[in-house]
mmCIF file of C-alpha atoms in Angstrom:
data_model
loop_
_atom_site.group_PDB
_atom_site.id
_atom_site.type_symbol
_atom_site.label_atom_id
_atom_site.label_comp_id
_atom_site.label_asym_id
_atom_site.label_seq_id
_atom_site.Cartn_x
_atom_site.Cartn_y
_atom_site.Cartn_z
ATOM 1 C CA UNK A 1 79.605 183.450 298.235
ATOM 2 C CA UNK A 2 83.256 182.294 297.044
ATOM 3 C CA UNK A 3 83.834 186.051 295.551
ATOM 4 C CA UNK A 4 84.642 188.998 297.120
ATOM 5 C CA UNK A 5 81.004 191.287 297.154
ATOM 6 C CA UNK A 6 81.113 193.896 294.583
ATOM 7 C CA UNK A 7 82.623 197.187 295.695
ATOM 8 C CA UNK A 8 80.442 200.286 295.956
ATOM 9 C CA UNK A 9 80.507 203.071 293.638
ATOM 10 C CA UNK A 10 80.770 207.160 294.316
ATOM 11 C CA UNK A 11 79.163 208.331 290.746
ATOM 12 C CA UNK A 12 76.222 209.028 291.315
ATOM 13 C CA UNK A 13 72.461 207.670 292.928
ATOM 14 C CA UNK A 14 71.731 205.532 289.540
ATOM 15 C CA UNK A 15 75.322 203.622 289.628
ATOM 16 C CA UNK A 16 74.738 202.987 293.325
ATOM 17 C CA UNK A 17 71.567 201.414 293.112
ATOM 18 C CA UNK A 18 72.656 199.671 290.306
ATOM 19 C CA UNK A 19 75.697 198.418 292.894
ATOM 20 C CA UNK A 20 73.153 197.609 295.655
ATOM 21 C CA UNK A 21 71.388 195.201 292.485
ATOM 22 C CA UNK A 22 74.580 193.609 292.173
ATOM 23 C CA UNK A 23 75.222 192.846 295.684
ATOM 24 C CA UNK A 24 71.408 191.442 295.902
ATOM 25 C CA UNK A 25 72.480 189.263 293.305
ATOM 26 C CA UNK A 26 75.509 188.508 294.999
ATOM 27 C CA UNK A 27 74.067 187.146 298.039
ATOM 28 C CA UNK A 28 71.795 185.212 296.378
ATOM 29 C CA UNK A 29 68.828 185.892 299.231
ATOM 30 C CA UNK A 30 65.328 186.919 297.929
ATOM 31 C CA UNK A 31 63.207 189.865 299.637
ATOM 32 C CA UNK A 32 62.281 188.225 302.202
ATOM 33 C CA UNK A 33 65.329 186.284 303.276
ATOM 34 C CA UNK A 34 67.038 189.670 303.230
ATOM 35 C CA UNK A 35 64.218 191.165 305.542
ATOM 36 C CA UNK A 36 64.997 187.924 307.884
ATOM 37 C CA UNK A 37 68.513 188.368 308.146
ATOM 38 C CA UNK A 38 68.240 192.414 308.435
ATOM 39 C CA UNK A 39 66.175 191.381 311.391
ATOM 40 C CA UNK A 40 68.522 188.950 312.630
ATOM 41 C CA UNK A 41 71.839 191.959 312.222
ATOM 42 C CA UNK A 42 69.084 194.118 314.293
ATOM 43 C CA UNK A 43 67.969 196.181 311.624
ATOM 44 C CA UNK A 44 64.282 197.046 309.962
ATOM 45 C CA UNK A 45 63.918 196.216 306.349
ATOM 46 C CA UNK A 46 61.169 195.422 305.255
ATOM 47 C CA UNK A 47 61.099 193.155 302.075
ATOM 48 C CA UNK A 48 58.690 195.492 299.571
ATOM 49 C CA UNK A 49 61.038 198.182 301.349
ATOM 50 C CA UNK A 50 64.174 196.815 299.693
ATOM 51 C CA UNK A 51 62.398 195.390 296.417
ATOM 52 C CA UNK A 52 60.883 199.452 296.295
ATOM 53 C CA UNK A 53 64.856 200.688 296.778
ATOM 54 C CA UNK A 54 66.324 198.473 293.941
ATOM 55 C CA UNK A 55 63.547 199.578 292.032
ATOM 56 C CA UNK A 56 64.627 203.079 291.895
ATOM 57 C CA UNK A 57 67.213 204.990 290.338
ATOM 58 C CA UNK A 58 67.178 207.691 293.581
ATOM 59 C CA UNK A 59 69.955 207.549 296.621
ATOM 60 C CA UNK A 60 68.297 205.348 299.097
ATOM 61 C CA UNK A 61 68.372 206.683 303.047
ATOM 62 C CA UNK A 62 71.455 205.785 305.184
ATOM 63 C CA UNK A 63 69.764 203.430 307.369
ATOM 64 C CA UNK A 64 68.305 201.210 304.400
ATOM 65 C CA UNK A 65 72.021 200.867 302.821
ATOM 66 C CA UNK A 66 73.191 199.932 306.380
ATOM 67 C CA UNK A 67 70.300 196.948 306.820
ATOM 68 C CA UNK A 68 70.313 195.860 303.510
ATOM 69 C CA UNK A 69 74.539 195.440 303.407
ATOM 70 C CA UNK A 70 74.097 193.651 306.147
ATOM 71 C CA UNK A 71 71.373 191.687 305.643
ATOM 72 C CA UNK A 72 73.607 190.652 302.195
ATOM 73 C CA UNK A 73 76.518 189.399 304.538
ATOM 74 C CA UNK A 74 79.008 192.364 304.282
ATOM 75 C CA UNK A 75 81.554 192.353 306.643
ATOM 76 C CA UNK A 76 81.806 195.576 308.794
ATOM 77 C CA UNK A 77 84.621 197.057 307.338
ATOM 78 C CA UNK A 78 83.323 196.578 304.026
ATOM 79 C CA UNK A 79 79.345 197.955 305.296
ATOM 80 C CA UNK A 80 81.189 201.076 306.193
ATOM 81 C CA UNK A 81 82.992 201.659 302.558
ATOM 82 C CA UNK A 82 79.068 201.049 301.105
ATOM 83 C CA UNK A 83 77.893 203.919 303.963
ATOM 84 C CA UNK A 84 80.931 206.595 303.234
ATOM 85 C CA UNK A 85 79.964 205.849 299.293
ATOM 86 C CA UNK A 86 76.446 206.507 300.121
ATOM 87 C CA UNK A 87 77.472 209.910 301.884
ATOM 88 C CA UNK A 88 80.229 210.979 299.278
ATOM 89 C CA UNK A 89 77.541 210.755 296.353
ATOM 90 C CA UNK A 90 74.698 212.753 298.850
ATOM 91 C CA UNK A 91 76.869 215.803 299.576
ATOM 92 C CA UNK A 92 78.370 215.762 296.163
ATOM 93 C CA UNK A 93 82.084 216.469 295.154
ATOM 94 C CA UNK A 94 84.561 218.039 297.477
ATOM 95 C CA UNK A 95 84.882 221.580 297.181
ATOM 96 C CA UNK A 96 88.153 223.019 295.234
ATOM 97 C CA UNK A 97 90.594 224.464 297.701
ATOM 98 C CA UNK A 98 92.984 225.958 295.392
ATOM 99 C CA UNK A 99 91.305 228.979 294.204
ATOM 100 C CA UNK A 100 89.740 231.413 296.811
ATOM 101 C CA UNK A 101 86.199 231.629 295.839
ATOM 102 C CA UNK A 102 85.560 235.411 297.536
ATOM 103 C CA UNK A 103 87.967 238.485 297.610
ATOM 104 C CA UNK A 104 87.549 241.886 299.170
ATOM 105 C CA UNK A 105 87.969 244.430 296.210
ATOM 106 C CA UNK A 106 90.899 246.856 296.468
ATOM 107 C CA UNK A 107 89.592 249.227 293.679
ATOM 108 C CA UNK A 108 91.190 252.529 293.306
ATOM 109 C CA UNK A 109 87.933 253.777 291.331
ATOM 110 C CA UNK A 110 85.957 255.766 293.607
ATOM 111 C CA UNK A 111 82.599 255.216 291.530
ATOM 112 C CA UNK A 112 81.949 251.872 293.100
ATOM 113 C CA UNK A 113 80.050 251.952 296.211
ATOM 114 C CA UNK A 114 81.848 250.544 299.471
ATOM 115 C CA UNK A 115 81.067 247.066 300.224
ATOM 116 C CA UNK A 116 81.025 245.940 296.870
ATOM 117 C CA UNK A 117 83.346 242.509 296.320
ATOM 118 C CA UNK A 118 85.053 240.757 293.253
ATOM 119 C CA UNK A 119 83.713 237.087 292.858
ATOM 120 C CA UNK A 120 86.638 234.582 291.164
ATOM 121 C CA UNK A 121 84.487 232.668 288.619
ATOM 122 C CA UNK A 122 86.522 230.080 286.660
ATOM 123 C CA UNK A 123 89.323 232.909 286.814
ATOM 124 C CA UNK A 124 87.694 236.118 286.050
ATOM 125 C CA UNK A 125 86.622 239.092 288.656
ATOM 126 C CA UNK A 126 82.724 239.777 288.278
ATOM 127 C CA UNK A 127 81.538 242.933 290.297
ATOM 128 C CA UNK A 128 78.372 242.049 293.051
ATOM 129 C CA UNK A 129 77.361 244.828 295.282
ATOM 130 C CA UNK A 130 74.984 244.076 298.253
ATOM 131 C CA UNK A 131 71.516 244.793 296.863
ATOM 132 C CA UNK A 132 69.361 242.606 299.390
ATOM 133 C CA UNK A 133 70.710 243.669 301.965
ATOM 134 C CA UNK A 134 70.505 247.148 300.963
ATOM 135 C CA UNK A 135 66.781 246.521 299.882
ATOM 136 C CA UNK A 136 66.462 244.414 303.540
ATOM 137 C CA UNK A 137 67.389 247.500 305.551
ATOM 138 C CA UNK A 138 65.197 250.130 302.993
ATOM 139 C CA UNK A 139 62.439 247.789 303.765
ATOM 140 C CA UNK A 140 62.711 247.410 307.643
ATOM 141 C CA UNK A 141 62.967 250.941 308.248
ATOM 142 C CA UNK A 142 59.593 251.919 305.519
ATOM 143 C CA UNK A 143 57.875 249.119 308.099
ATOM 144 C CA UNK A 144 59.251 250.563 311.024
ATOM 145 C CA UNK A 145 57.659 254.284 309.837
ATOM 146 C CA UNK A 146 54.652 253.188 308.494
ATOM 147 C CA UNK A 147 53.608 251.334 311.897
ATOM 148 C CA UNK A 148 55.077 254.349 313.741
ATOM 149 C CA UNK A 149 52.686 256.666 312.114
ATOM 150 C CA UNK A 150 49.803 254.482 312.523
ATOM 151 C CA UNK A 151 50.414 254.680 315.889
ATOM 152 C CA UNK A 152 50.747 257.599 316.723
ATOM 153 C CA UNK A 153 47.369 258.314 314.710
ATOM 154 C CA UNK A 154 48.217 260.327 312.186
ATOM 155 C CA UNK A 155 46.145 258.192 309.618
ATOM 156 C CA UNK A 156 42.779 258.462 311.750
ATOM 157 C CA UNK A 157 39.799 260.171 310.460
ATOM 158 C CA UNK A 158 38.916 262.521 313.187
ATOM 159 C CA UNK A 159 36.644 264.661 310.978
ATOM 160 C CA UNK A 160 33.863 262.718 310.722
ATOM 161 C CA UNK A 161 33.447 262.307 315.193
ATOM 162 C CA UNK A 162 33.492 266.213 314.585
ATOM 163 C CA UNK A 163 31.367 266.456 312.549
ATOM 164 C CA UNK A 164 28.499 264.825 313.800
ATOM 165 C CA UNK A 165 29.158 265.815 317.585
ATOM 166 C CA UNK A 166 28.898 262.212 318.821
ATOM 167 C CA UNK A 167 31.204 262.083 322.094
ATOM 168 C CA UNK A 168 33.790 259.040 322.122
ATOM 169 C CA UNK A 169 31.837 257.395 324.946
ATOM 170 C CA UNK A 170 28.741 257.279 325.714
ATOM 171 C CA UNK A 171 27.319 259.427 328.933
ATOM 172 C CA UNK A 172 26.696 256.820 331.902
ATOM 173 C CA UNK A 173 22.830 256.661 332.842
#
């Protein structure tokens, strides 16, 4: 371990695992050497754990990059570059800042409902109005009716206790 452990990348899941395979190979330390030393840095990794992550081309969880860098003998300040690489590739690219992404709609045109909004997309205005919630509220207040009625009876069947002149309750004997 004369060289400097390779450096991790924030591509994507594939190039990191393929980084992680590198620093394996680095280290020099089979499966279970690594699942010794992980033990030794207080960590859990279990040797057909890490042989099952380098066998994958899918982000690994946090806690398995943090026991397997250190079971490979990265220094801490190096572990933690590996761990922000880890998180930068999970929650993808930082969002652009320099274009508002939602603008309220100052349109003259009294045709378009209120509420409706312009949407910037890759610099042109597209028109969304606010169906579900319009179909949210239309549909709370069709449930609040229906059950209303049904409680109040208005969809019982009184005819038929009518007709065949059978009290409600039965006469106590």
């Amino acid at each position: 371990m004369t060289t400097a452990p390779p450096a991790p990348p924030e591509t994507d899941a594939a190039a990191f695992v393929a980084a992680l395979r590198r620093l394996k190979a680095w280290s020099g330390l089979s499966y279970r050497q690594l699942e010794r030393r992980a033990t030794e840095a207080g960590h859990t990794l279990p040797y057909s754990t890490a042989a099952t992550m380098l066998g994958r081309d899918r982000l690994p969880r946090e806690e398995l990059v943090a026991a397997f860098v250190a079971a490979c003998g990265v220094r801490a300040e190096e572990a933690e570059a590996w761990l922000d690489a880890r998180v930068a590739i999970a929650c993808g690219p930082p969002a652009e800042t320099a274009v508002p992404s939602r603008t309220v709609a100052a349109d003259p045109d009294p045709r378009h409902r209120e509420g409706a909004e312009d949407v910037l997309r890759s610099g042109r205005a597209r028109r969304v109005r606010p169906r579900r919630r319009t179909f949210a509220v239309a549909a709370a207040v069709a449930i609040m009716l229906f059950g209303g009625l049904t409680a109040t009876g208005a969809f019982a069947d009184d005819v038929e206790v009518e007709r065949t002149g059978t009290p409600l309750y039965l006469p106590r004997s």
